[in-house]
């Protein structure tokens, strides 16, 4: 099962539309917490919100999580040793006031078990993979290598 979460504070229709569009191409149940939105998916089971215990039960059952770059969801994936696909909110689409979620992705994309998809095609390609690794407390890259990558990303930005 694929569990999708947009968090509880802001709508994220681009993610929900993307997962709804690709759902027929995936041979797997998809459950989504869609938050406040007028869009109603037609190809996935959805809930506007989920109680914490119900949400955690779904996390335990999920093969993979798909989420905005919300730290609570990322830590939940780590706690339950699940791979997570982060689909960041972007300011250019009016999804957030700035691009801090893209910055979060740049920092986390080197962790084992963290996958970043910025488009619907990338999301489909990642979810079709059979080799997604779990995010665990030991998934962090070597600190030295992480610092080098951070500085390289900063200089290239």
Tab-separated table of N, CA and C in Angstrom:
chain	number	residue	atom	x	y	z
A	1	UNK	N	0.833	-1.178	0.000
A	1	UNK	CA	0.000	0.000	0.000
A	1	UNK	C	0.881	1.245	0.000
A	2	UNK	N	0.442	2.228	-0.747
A	2	UNK	CA	1.136	3.515	-0.790
A	2	UNK	C	0.318	4.491	0.046
A	3	UNK	N	0.952	5.151	0.997
A	3	UNK	CA	0.282	6.146	1.831
A	3	UNK	C	0.775	7.531	1.433
A	4	UNK	N	-0.169	8.404	1.128
A	4	UNK	CA	0.141	9.772	0.713
A	4	UNK	C	-0.348	10.726	1.795
A	5	UNK	N	0.483	11.711	2.135
A	5	UNK	CA	0.092	12.700	3.140
A	5	UNK	C	0.519	14.094	2.690
A	6	UNK	N	-0.388	15.050	2.858
A	6	UNK	CA	-0.073	16.441	2.511
A	6	UNK	C	0.089	17.306	3.759
A	7	UNK	N	-0.026	16.696	4.937
A	7	UNK	CA	0.035	17.483	6.159
A	7	UNK	C	-1.323	18.092	6.459
A	8	UNK	N	-1.346	18.938	7.459
A	8	UNK	CA	-2.635	19.459	7.927
A	8	UNK	C	-2.796	20.960	7.768
A	9	UNK	N	-1.762	21.651	7.291
A	9	UNK	CA	-1.831	23.111	7.310
A	9	UNK	C	-2.191	23.758	5.987
A	10	UNK	N	-1.767	23.195	4.883
A	10	UNK	CA	-1.973	23.838	3.586
A	10	UNK	C	-2.482	22.821	2.571
A	11	UNK	N	-3.294	23.275	1.634
A	11	UNK	CA	-3.686	22.355	0.554
A	11	UNK	C	-2.482	22.036	-0.330
A	12	UNK	N	-2.546	20.890	-0.991
A	12	UNK	CA	-1.472	20.515	-1.915
A	12	UNK	C	-2.081	19.731	-3.069
A	13	UNK	N	-2.885	20.436	-3.846
A	13	UNK	CA	-3.621	19.800	-4.941
A	13	UNK	C	-2.705	19.198	-5.999
A	14	UNK	N	-1.553	19.810	-6.261
A	14	UNK	CA	-0.667	19.269	-7.306
A	14	UNK	C	-0.244	17.841	-6.959
A	15	UNK	N	0.070	17.571	-5.703
A	15	UNK	CA	0.436	16.209	-5.305
A	15	UNK	C	-0.773	15.273	-5.403
A	16	UNK	N	-1.912	15.702	-4.904
A	16	UNK	CA	-3.080	14.813	-4.931
A	16	UNK	C	-3.526	14.534	-6.370
A	17	UNK	N	-3.506	15.548	-7.230
A	17	UNK	CA	-3.847	15.315	-8.646
A	17	UNK	C	-2.838	14.372	-9.308
A	18	UNK	N	-1.559	14.547	-8.991
A	18	UNK	CA	-0.518	13.693	-9.582
A	18	UNK	C	-0.717	12.237	-9.160
A	19	UNK	N	-0.959	12.007	-7.880
A	19	UNK	CA	-1.108	10.618	-7.419
A	19	UNK	C	-2.409	10.031	-7.972
A	20	UNK	N	-3.443	10.848	-8.097
A	20	UNK	CA	-4.703	10.371	-8.673
A	20	UNK	C	-4.520	10.021	-10.150
A	21	UNK	N	-3.736	10.813	-10.862
A	21	UNK	CA	-3.488	10.561	-12.289
A	21	UNK	C	-2.675	9.287	-12.517
A	22	UNK	N	-1.682	9.019	-11.655
A	22	UNK	CA	-0.821	7.863	-11.884
A	22	UNK	C	-1.346	6.588	-11.229
A	23	UNK	N	-2.322	6.706	-10.353
A	23	UNK	CA	-2.844	5.535	-9.626
A	23	UNK	C	-3.228	4.384	-10.555
A	24	UNK	N	-3.909	4.625	-11.693
A	24	UNK	CA	-4.257	3.494	-12.570
A	24	UNK	C	-3.037	2.766	-13.148
A	25	UNK	N	-1.888	3.413	-13.152
A	25	UNK	CA	-0.667	2.792	-13.689
A	25	UNK	C	0.083	1.983	-12.628
A	26	UNK	N	-0.364	2.059	-11.383
A	26	UNK	CA	0.282	1.338	-10.287
A	26	UNK	C	-0.646	0.219	-9.832
A	27	UNK	N	-0.139	-0.956	-9.699
A	27	UNK	CA	-0.936	-2.099	-9.269
A	27	UNK	C	-0.849	-2.226	-7.754
A	28	UNK	N	-1.360	-1.195	-7.064
A	28	UNK	CA	-1.204	-1.147	-5.617
A	28	UNK	C	-2.259	-0.211	-5.034
A	29	UNK	N	-2.784	-0.572	-3.881
A	29	UNK	CA	-3.737	0.297	-3.195
A	29	UNK	C	-3.040	1.596	-2.787
A	30	UNK	N	-3.772	2.701	-2.923
A	30	UNK	CA	-3.247	3.997	-2.500
A	30	UNK	C	-4.258	4.629	-1.553
A	31	UNK	N	-3.769	5.051	-0.393
A	31	UNK	CA	-4.583	5.752	0.591
A	31	UNK	C	-3.963	7.132	0.770
A	32	UNK	N	-4.794	8.175	0.714
A	32	UNK	CA	-4.266	9.535	0.805
A	32	UNK	C	-4.982	10.347	1.868
A	33	UNK	N	-4.197	11.107	2.620
A	33	UNK	CA	-4.702	12.137	3.523
A	33	UNK	C	-4.563	13.419	2.723
A	34	UNK	N	-5.714	14.003	2.305
A	34	UNK	CA	-5.680	15.083	1.318
A	34	UNK	C	-5.794	16.475	1.915
A	35	UNK	N	-6.133	16.594	3.180
A	35	UNK	CA	-6.223	17.907	3.808
A	35	UNK	C	-7.361	18.744	3.253
A	36	UNK	N	-7.224	20.052	3.380
A	36	UNK	CA	-8.250	20.987	2.931
A	36	UNK	C	-8.078	21.224	1.441
A	37	UNK	N	-9.023	20.756	0.662
A	37	UNK	CA	-8.972	20.920	-0.781
A	37	UNK	C	-10.363	20.702	-1.369
A	38	UNK	N	-10.619	21.325	-2.492
A	38	UNK	CA	-11.883	21.095	-3.196
A	38	UNK	C	-11.764	19.901	-4.135
A	39	UNK	N	-10.532	19.491	-4.434
A	39	UNK	CA	-10.310	18.376	-5.359
A	39	UNK	C	-10.614	17.052	-4.670
A	40	UNK	N	-11.341	16.206	-5.340
A	40	UNK	CA	-11.660	14.882	-4.817
A	40	UNK	C	-11.084	13.831	-5.759
A	41	UNK	N	-10.087	13.070	-5.317
A	41	UNK	CA	-9.501	12.048	-6.184
A	41	UNK	C	-10.517	10.969	-6.540
A	42	UNK	N	-10.360	10.401	-7.722
A	42	UNK	CA	-11.285	9.348	-8.146
A	42	UNK	C	-10.624	7.972	-8.198
A	43	UNK	N	-9.300	7.921	-8.073
A	43	UNK	CA	-8.595	6.640	-8.207
A	43	UNK	C	-7.898	6.174	-6.934
A	44	UNK	N	-8.060	6.910	-5.842
A	44	UNK	CA	-7.428	6.531	-4.580
A	44	UNK	C	-8.437	6.663	-3.443
A	45	UNK	N	-8.228	5.887	-2.401
A	45	UNK	CA	-9.011	6.041	-1.179
A	45	UNK	C	-8.471	7.264	-0.460
A	46	UNK	N	-9.356	8.142	-0.013
A	46	UNK	CA	-8.832	9.355	0.610
A	46	UNK	C	-9.601	9.725	1.874
A	47	UNK	N	-8.911	10.486	2.716
A	47	UNK	CA	-9.449	11.038	3.954
A	47	UNK	C	-8.991	12.488	4.017
A	48	UNK	N	-9.889	13.363	4.436
A	48	UNK	CA	-9.483	14.768	4.603
A	48	UNK	C	-8.413	14.860	5.698
A	49	UNK	N	-8.692	14.248	6.817
A	49	UNK	CA	-7.725	14.167	7.915
A	49	UNK	C	-7.780	12.758	8.491
A	50	UNK	N	-6.776	12.431	9.277
A	50	UNK	CA	-6.735	11.144	9.956
A	50	UNK	C	-6.335	11.386	11.404
A	51	UNK	N	-6.981	10.673	12.308
A	51	UNK	CA	-6.574	10.738	13.710
A	51	UNK	C	-5.155	10.162	13.816
A	52	UNK	N	-4.380	10.648	14.772
A	52	UNK	CA	-2.986	10.182	14.873
A	52	UNK	C	-2.822	8.667	14.920
A	53	UNK	N	-3.661	7.981	15.677
A	53	UNK	CA	-3.513	6.517	15.774
A	53	UNK	C	-3.848	5.860	14.436
A	54	UNK	N	-4.897	6.324	13.765
A	54	UNK	CA	-5.261	5.772	12.453
A	54	UNK	C	-4.155	6.035	11.432
A	55	UNK	N	-3.589	7.242	11.486
A	55	UNK	CA	-2.503	7.572	10.563
A	55	UNK	C	-1.295	6.660	10.803
A	56	UNK	N	-0.925	6.483	12.068
A	56	UNK	CA	0.235	5.643	12.374
A	56	UNK	C	-0.009	4.196	11.963
A	57	UNK	N	-1.233	3.705	12.123
A	57	UNK	CA	-1.544	2.344	11.670
A	57	UNK	C	-1.341	2.223	10.166
A	58	UNK	N	-1.746	3.251	9.416
A	58	UNK	CA	-1.545	3.223	7.966
A	58	UNK	C	-0.062	3.276	7.613
A	59	UNK	N	0.691	4.067	8.355
A	59	UNK	CA	2.141	4.122	8.109
A	59	UNK	C	2.750	2.729	8.283
A	60	UNK	N	2.344	2.040	9.336
A	60	UNK	CA	2.878	0.698	9.589
A	60	UNK	C	2.556	-0.264	8.447
A	61	UNK	N	1.361	-0.105	7.853
A	61	UNK	CA	0.930	-1.005	6.777
A	61	UNK	C	1.545	-0.647	5.427
A	62	UNK	N	1.972	0.584	5.263
A	62	UNK	CA	2.409	1.073	3.952
A	62	UNK	C	3.729	0.443	3.503
A	63	UNK	N	3.835	0.244	2.191
A	63	UNK	CA	5.123	-0.150	1.590
A	63	UNK	C	6.015	1.067	1.466
A	64	UNK	N	5.388	2.216	1.154
A	64	UNK	CA	6.129	3.451	0.921
A	64	UNK	C	5.225	4.635	1.258
A	65	UNK	N	5.828	5.731	1.744
A	65	UNK	CA	5.099	6.963	2.010
A	65	UNK	C	5.411	7.966	0.912
A	66	UNK	N	4.423	8.775	0.582
A	66	UNK	CA	4.599	9.898	-0.346
A	66	UNK	C	4.111	11.128	0.394
A	67	UNK	N	4.913	12.199	0.368
A	67	UNK	CA	4.552	13.346	1.186
A	67	UNK	C	5.186	14.627	0.682
A	68	UNK	N	4.644	15.747	1.151
A	68	UNK	CA	5.342	17.013	1.020
A	68	UNK	C	6.593	16.893	1.906
A	69	UNK	N	7.411	17.916	1.977
A	69	UNK	CA	8.640	17.825	2.772
A	69	UNK	C	8.380	18.209	4.218
A	70	UNK	N	7.361	17.645	4.800
A	70	UNK	CA	7.014	17.914	6.192
A	70	UNK	C	7.846	17.041	7.125
A	71	UNK	N	8.464	17.666	8.097
A	71	UNK	CA	9.383	16.937	8.962
A	71	UNK	C	8.676	15.849	9.768
A	72	UNK	N	7.422	16.072	10.152
A	72	UNK	CA	6.689	15.056	10.911
A	72	UNK	C	6.525	13.775	10.111
A	73	UNK	N	6.201	13.906	8.850
A	73	UNK	CA	6.022	12.720	8.002
A	73	UNK	C	7.368	12.036	7.754
A	74	UNK	N	8.396	12.833	7.553
A	74	UNK	CA	9.720	12.257	7.323
A	74	UNK	C	10.186	11.473	8.560
A	75	UNK	N	9.974	12.054	9.738
A	75	UNK	CA	10.351	11.347	10.970
A	75	UNK	C	9.493	10.104	11.185
A	76	UNK	N	8.235	10.160	10.773
A	76	UNK	CA	7.364	8.980	10.860
A	76	UNK	C	7.867	7.854	9.970
A	77	UNK	N	8.327	8.196	8.782
A	77	UNK	CA	8.901	7.186	7.890
A	77	UNK	C	10.138	6.568	8.517
A	78	UNK	N	10.959	7.405	9.135
A	78	UNK	CA	12.167	6.905	9.795
A	78	UNK	C	11.807	6.009	10.983
A	79	UNK	N	10.838	6.443	11.775
A	79	UNK	CA	10.424	5.663	12.951
A	79	UNK	C	9.962	4.262	12.559
A	80	UNK	N	9.229	4.179	11.451
A	80	UNK	CA	8.666	2.890	11.035
A	80	UNK	C	9.471	2.232	9.918
A	81	UNK	N	10.655	2.800	9.638
A	81	UNK	CA	11.571	2.211	8.656
A	81	UNK	C	10.888	1.981	7.311
A	82	UNK	N	10.317	3.077	6.793
A	82	UNK	CA	9.643	3.034	5.488
A	82	UNK	C	10.372	3.960	4.521
A	83	UNK	N	10.449	3.582	3.263
A	83	UNK	CA	10.960	4.547	2.286
A	83	UNK	C	9.969	5.692	2.148
A	84	UNK	N	10.499	6.874	1.835
A	84	UNK	CA	9.617	8.024	1.653
A	84	UNK	C	9.977	8.733	0.349
A	85	UNK	N	8.951	9.065	-0.407
A	85	UNK	CA	9.112	9.861	-1.617
A	85	UNK	C	8.607	11.259	-1.280
A	86	UNK	N	9.506	12.220	-1.342
A	86	UNK	CA	9.143	13.604	-1.026
A	86	UNK	C	8.836	14.340	-2.321
A	87	UNK	N	7.650	14.921	-2.348
A	87	UNK	CA	7.178	15.720	-3.481
A	87	UNK	C	7.023	17.136	-2.927
A	88	UNK	N	8.051	17.971	-3.048
A	88	UNK	CA	8.055	19.247	-2.318
A	88	UNK	C	7.068	20.279	-2.858
A	89	UNK	N	6.491	21.021	-1.931
A	89	UNK	CA	5.701	22.195	-2.317
A	89	UNK	C	6.660	23.204	-2.923
A	90	UNK	N	6.169	23.971	-3.914
A	90	UNK	CA	7.024	24.953	-4.570
A	90	UNK	C	6.331	26.306	-4.608
A	91	UNK	N	7.098	27.343	-4.304
A	91	UNK	CA	6.555	28.700	-4.288
A	91	UNK	C	6.033	29.115	-5.663
A	92	UNK	N	6.686	28.651	-6.733
A	92	UNK	CA	6.263	29.043	-8.078
A	92	UNK	C	4.836	28.601	-8.398
A	93	UNK	N	4.321	27.609	-7.689
A	93	UNK	CA	2.952	27.148	-7.892
A	93	UNK	C	2.003	27.683	-6.812
A	94	UNK	N	2.502	28.578	-5.960
A	94	UNK	CA	1.684	29.136	-4.896
A	94	UNK	C	1.413	28.144	-3.773
A	95	UNK	N	2.250	27.128	-3.657
A	95	UNK	CA	2.024	26.080	-2.656
A	95	UNK	C	2.628	26.405	-1.298
A	96	UNK	N	3.499	27.386	-1.274
A	96	UNK	CA	4.116	27.820	-0.018
A	96	UNK	C	4.697	29.210	-0.241
A	97	UNK	N	5.064	29.891	0.834
A	97	UNK	CA	5.542	31.272	0.713
A	97	UNK	C	6.970	31.364	0.191
A	98	UNK	N	7.719	30.253	0.285
A	98	UNK	CA	9.085	30.222	-0.229
A	98	UNK	C	9.418	28.773	-0.605
A	99	UNK	N	10.649	28.538	-0.993
A	99	UNK	CA	11.042	27.197	-1.436
A	99	UNK	C	11.857	26.439	-0.393
A	100	UNK	N	11.507	26.607	0.860
A	100	UNK	CA	12.256	25.883	1.894
A	100	UNK	C	12.098	24.366	1.758
A	101	UNK	N	10.995	23.917	1.142
A	101	UNK	CA	10.847	22.471	0.977
A	101	UNK	C	11.827	21.932	-0.071
A	102	UNK	N	12.142	22.741	-1.072
A	102	UNK	CA	13.183	22.329	-2.031
A	102	UNK	C	14.538	22.272	-1.332
A	103	UNK	N	14.792	23.229	-0.434
A	103	UNK	CA	16.042	23.217	0.328
A	103	UNK	C	16.107	21.975	1.220
A	104	UNK	N	14.988	21.621	1.827
A	104	UNK	CA	14.940	20.403	2.642
A	104	UNK	C	15.288	19.190	1.788
A	105	UNK	N	14.738	19.142	0.587
A	105	UNK	CA	15.019	18.012	-0.306
A	105	UNK	C	16.498	17.947	-0.680
A	106	UNK	N	17.107	19.105	-0.918
A	106	UNK	CA	18.537	19.102	-1.251
A	106	UNK	C	19.358	18.524	-0.096
A	107	UNK	N	18.931	18.779	1.123
A	107	UNK	CA	19.654	18.262	2.286
A	107	UNK	C	19.429	16.768	2.502
A	108	UNK	N	18.212	16.294	2.206
A	108	UNK	CA	17.863	14.912	2.546
A	108	UNK	C	18.024	13.916	1.411
A	109	UNK	N	18.176	14.397	0.197
A	109	UNK	CA	18.176	13.480	-0.950
A	109	UNK	C	19.360	12.508	-0.922
A	110	UNK	N	20.357	12.748	-0.106
A	110	UNK	CA	21.509	11.846	-0.022
A	110	UNK	C	21.320	10.772	1.050
A	111	UNK	N	20.214	10.833	1.768
A	111	UNK	CA	19.919	9.822	2.782
A	111	UNK	C	19.344	8.587	2.082
A	112	UNK	N	19.799	7.407	2.517
A	112	UNK	CA	19.184	6.177	2.025
A	112	UNK	C	17.738	6.168	2.493
A	113	UNK	N	16.846	5.817	1.603
A	113	UNK	CA	15.437	5.738	1.958
A	113	UNK	C	14.655	6.995	1.676
A	114	UNK	N	15.332	8.069	1.258
A	114	UNK	CA	14.656	9.316	0.885
A	114	UNK	C	14.777	9.480	-0.627
A	115	UNK	N	13.627	9.625	-1.272
A	115	UNK	CA	13.567	9.797	-2.720
A	115	UNK	C	12.825	11.097	-2.985
A	116	UNK	N	13.310	11.875	-3.916
A	116	UNK	CA	12.684	13.160	-4.222
A	116	UNK	C	12.098	13.095	-5.624
A	117	UNK	N	10.842	13.507	-5.747
A	117	UNK	CA	10.164	13.588	-7.042
A	117	UNK	C	9.570	14.986	-7.147
A	118	UNK	N	9.954	15.711	-8.163
A	118	UNK	CA	9.438	17.075	-8.339
A	118	UNK	C	8.397	17.163	-9.433
A	119	UNK	N	8.182	16.049	-10.150
A	119	UNK	CA	7.164	16.035	-11.204
A	119	UNK	C	6.352	14.746	-11.098
A	120	UNK	N	5.226	14.741	-11.790
A	120	UNK	CA	4.381	13.543	-11.809
A	120	UNK	C	5.133	12.365	-12.423
A	121	UNK	N	5.905	12.602	-13.487
A	121	UNK	CA	6.662	11.526	-14.127
A	121	UNK	C	7.704	10.941	-13.172
A	122	UNK	N	8.375	11.801	-12.419
A	122	UNK	CA	9.365	11.321	-11.446
A	122	UNK	C	8.674	10.527	-10.334
A	123	UNK	N	7.492	10.962	-9.941
A	123	UNK	CA	6.738	10.262	-8.896
A	123	UNK	C	6.371	8.854	-9.368
A	124	UNK	N	5.858	8.751	-10.597
A	124	UNK	CA	5.488	7.439	-11.138
A	124	UNK	C	6.711	6.535	-11.243
A	125	UNK	N	7.790	7.071	-11.789
A	125	UNK	CA	9.011	6.273	-11.957
A	125	UNK	C	9.511	5.749	-10.614
A	126	UNK	N	9.487	6.586	-9.600
A	126	UNK	CA	9.980	6.165	-8.279
A	126	UNK	C	9.061	5.115	-7.662
A	127	UNK	N	7.756	5.322	-7.761
A	127	UNK	CA	6.823	4.368	-7.136
A	127	UNK	C	6.798	3.023	-7.849
A	128	UNK	N	7.223	2.984	-9.100
A	128	UNK	CA	7.268	1.710	-9.828
A	128	UNK	C	8.520	0.903	-9.494
A	129	UNK	N	9.462	1.530	-8.809
A	129	UNK	CA	10.681	0.818	-8.460
A	129	UNK	C	10.405	-0.236	-7.396
A	130	UNK	N	11.067	-1.358	-7.516
A	130	UNK	CA	10.915	-2.423	-6.528
A	130	UNK	C	12.054	-2.475	-5.531
A	131	UNK	N	12.956	-1.498	-5.609
A	131	UNK	CA	14.145	-1.554	-4.769
A	131	UNK	C	14.259	-0.385	-3.789
A	132	UNK	N	13.129	0.187	-3.386
A	132	UNK	CA	13.176	1.331	-2.463
A	132	UNK	C	13.668	0.868	-1.092
A	133	UNK	N	14.655	1.543	-0.575
A	133	UNK	CA	15.219	1.203	0.724
A	133	UNK	C	14.484	1.953	1.831
A	134	UNK	N	14.408	1.385	3.021
A	134	UNK	CA	13.761	2.095	4.133
A	134	UNK	C	14.625	3.241	4.651
A	135	UNK	N	13.959	4.264	5.151
A	135	UNK	CA	14.647	5.352	5.856
A	135	UNK	C	14.806	4.911	7.302
A	136	UNK	N	16.029	4.921	7.795
A	136	UNK	CA	16.280	4.518	9.180
A	136	UNK	C	17.162	5.567	9.855
A	137	UNK	N	17.385	5.378	11.128
A	137	UNK	CA	18.229	6.322	11.860
A	137	UNK	C	19.683	6.262	11.392
A	138	UNK	N	20.065	5.205	10.703
A	138	UNK	CA	21.437	5.113	10.187
A	138	UNK	C	21.517	5.451	8.701
A	139	UNK	N	20.459	6.079	8.168
A	139	UNK	CA	20.423	6.401	6.742
A	139	UNK	C	21.240	7.623	6.370
A	140	UNK	N	21.628	8.423	7.354
A	140	UNK	CA	22.352	9.656	7.052
A	140	UNK	C	23.681	9.351	6.387
A	141	UNK	N	24.031	10.144	5.400
A	141	UNK	CA	25.323	9.943	4.764
A	141	UNK	C	26.441	10.337	5.719
A	142	UNK	N	27.623	9.906	5.423
A	142	UNK	CA	28.786	10.298	6.200
A	142	UNK	C	28.815	11.824	6.318
A	143	UNK	N	29.082	12.350	7.525
A	143	UNK	CA	29.041	13.806	7.748
A	143	UNK	C	29.998	14.566	6.825
A	144	UNK	N	31.173	14.038	6.620
A	144	UNK	CA	32.141	14.716	5.754
A	144	UNK	C	31.586	14.798	4.336
A	145	UNK	N	31.083	13.672	3.827
A	145	UNK	CA	30.513	13.667	2.485
A	145	UNK	C	29.313	14.603	2.398
A	146	UNK	N	28.504	14.639	3.477
A	146	UNK	CA	27.347	15.524	3.499
A	146	UNK	C	27.758	16.987	3.447
A	147	UNK	N	28.794	17.349	4.185
A	147	UNK	CA	29.279	18.726	4.174
A	147	UNK	C	29.788	19.103	2.785
A	148	UNK	N	30.498	18.202	2.160
A	148	UNK	CA	31.009	18.471	0.810
A	148	UNK	C	29.838	18.667	-0.159
A	149	UNK	N	28.849	17.810	-0.083
A	149	UNK	CA	27.682	17.945	-0.970
A	149	UNK	C	26.933	19.253	-0.692
A	150	UNK	N	26.772	19.593	0.594
A	150	UNK	CA	26.096	20.835	0.952
A	150	UNK	C	26.813	22.029	0.351
A	151	UNK	N	28.137	22.066	0.521
A	151	UNK	CA	28.901	23.194	-0.011
A	151	UNK	C	28.842	23.230	-1.541
A	152	UNK	N	28.897	22.054	-2.159
A	152	UNK	CA	28.813	21.994	-3.620
A	152	UNK	C	27.440	22.501	-4.093
A	153	UNK	N	26.366	22.060	-3.430
A	153	UNK	CA	25.011	22.517	-3.795
A	153	UNK	C	24.879	24.024	-3.583
A	154	UNK	N	25.464	24.537	-2.472
A	154	UNK	CA	25.380	25.964	-2.171
A	154	UNK	C	26.110	26.774	-3.236
A	155	UNK	N	27.287	26.315	-3.611
A	155	UNK	CA	28.074	27.043	-4.616
A	155	UNK	C	27.388	26.992	-5.978
A	156	UNK	N	26.774	25.867	-6.305
A	156	UNK	CA	26.102	25.719	-7.601
A	156	UNK	C	24.786	26.484	-7.676
A	157	UNK	N	24.196	26.787	-6.503
A	157	UNK	CA	22.866	27.438	-6.497
A	157	UNK	C	22.935	28.886	-6.947
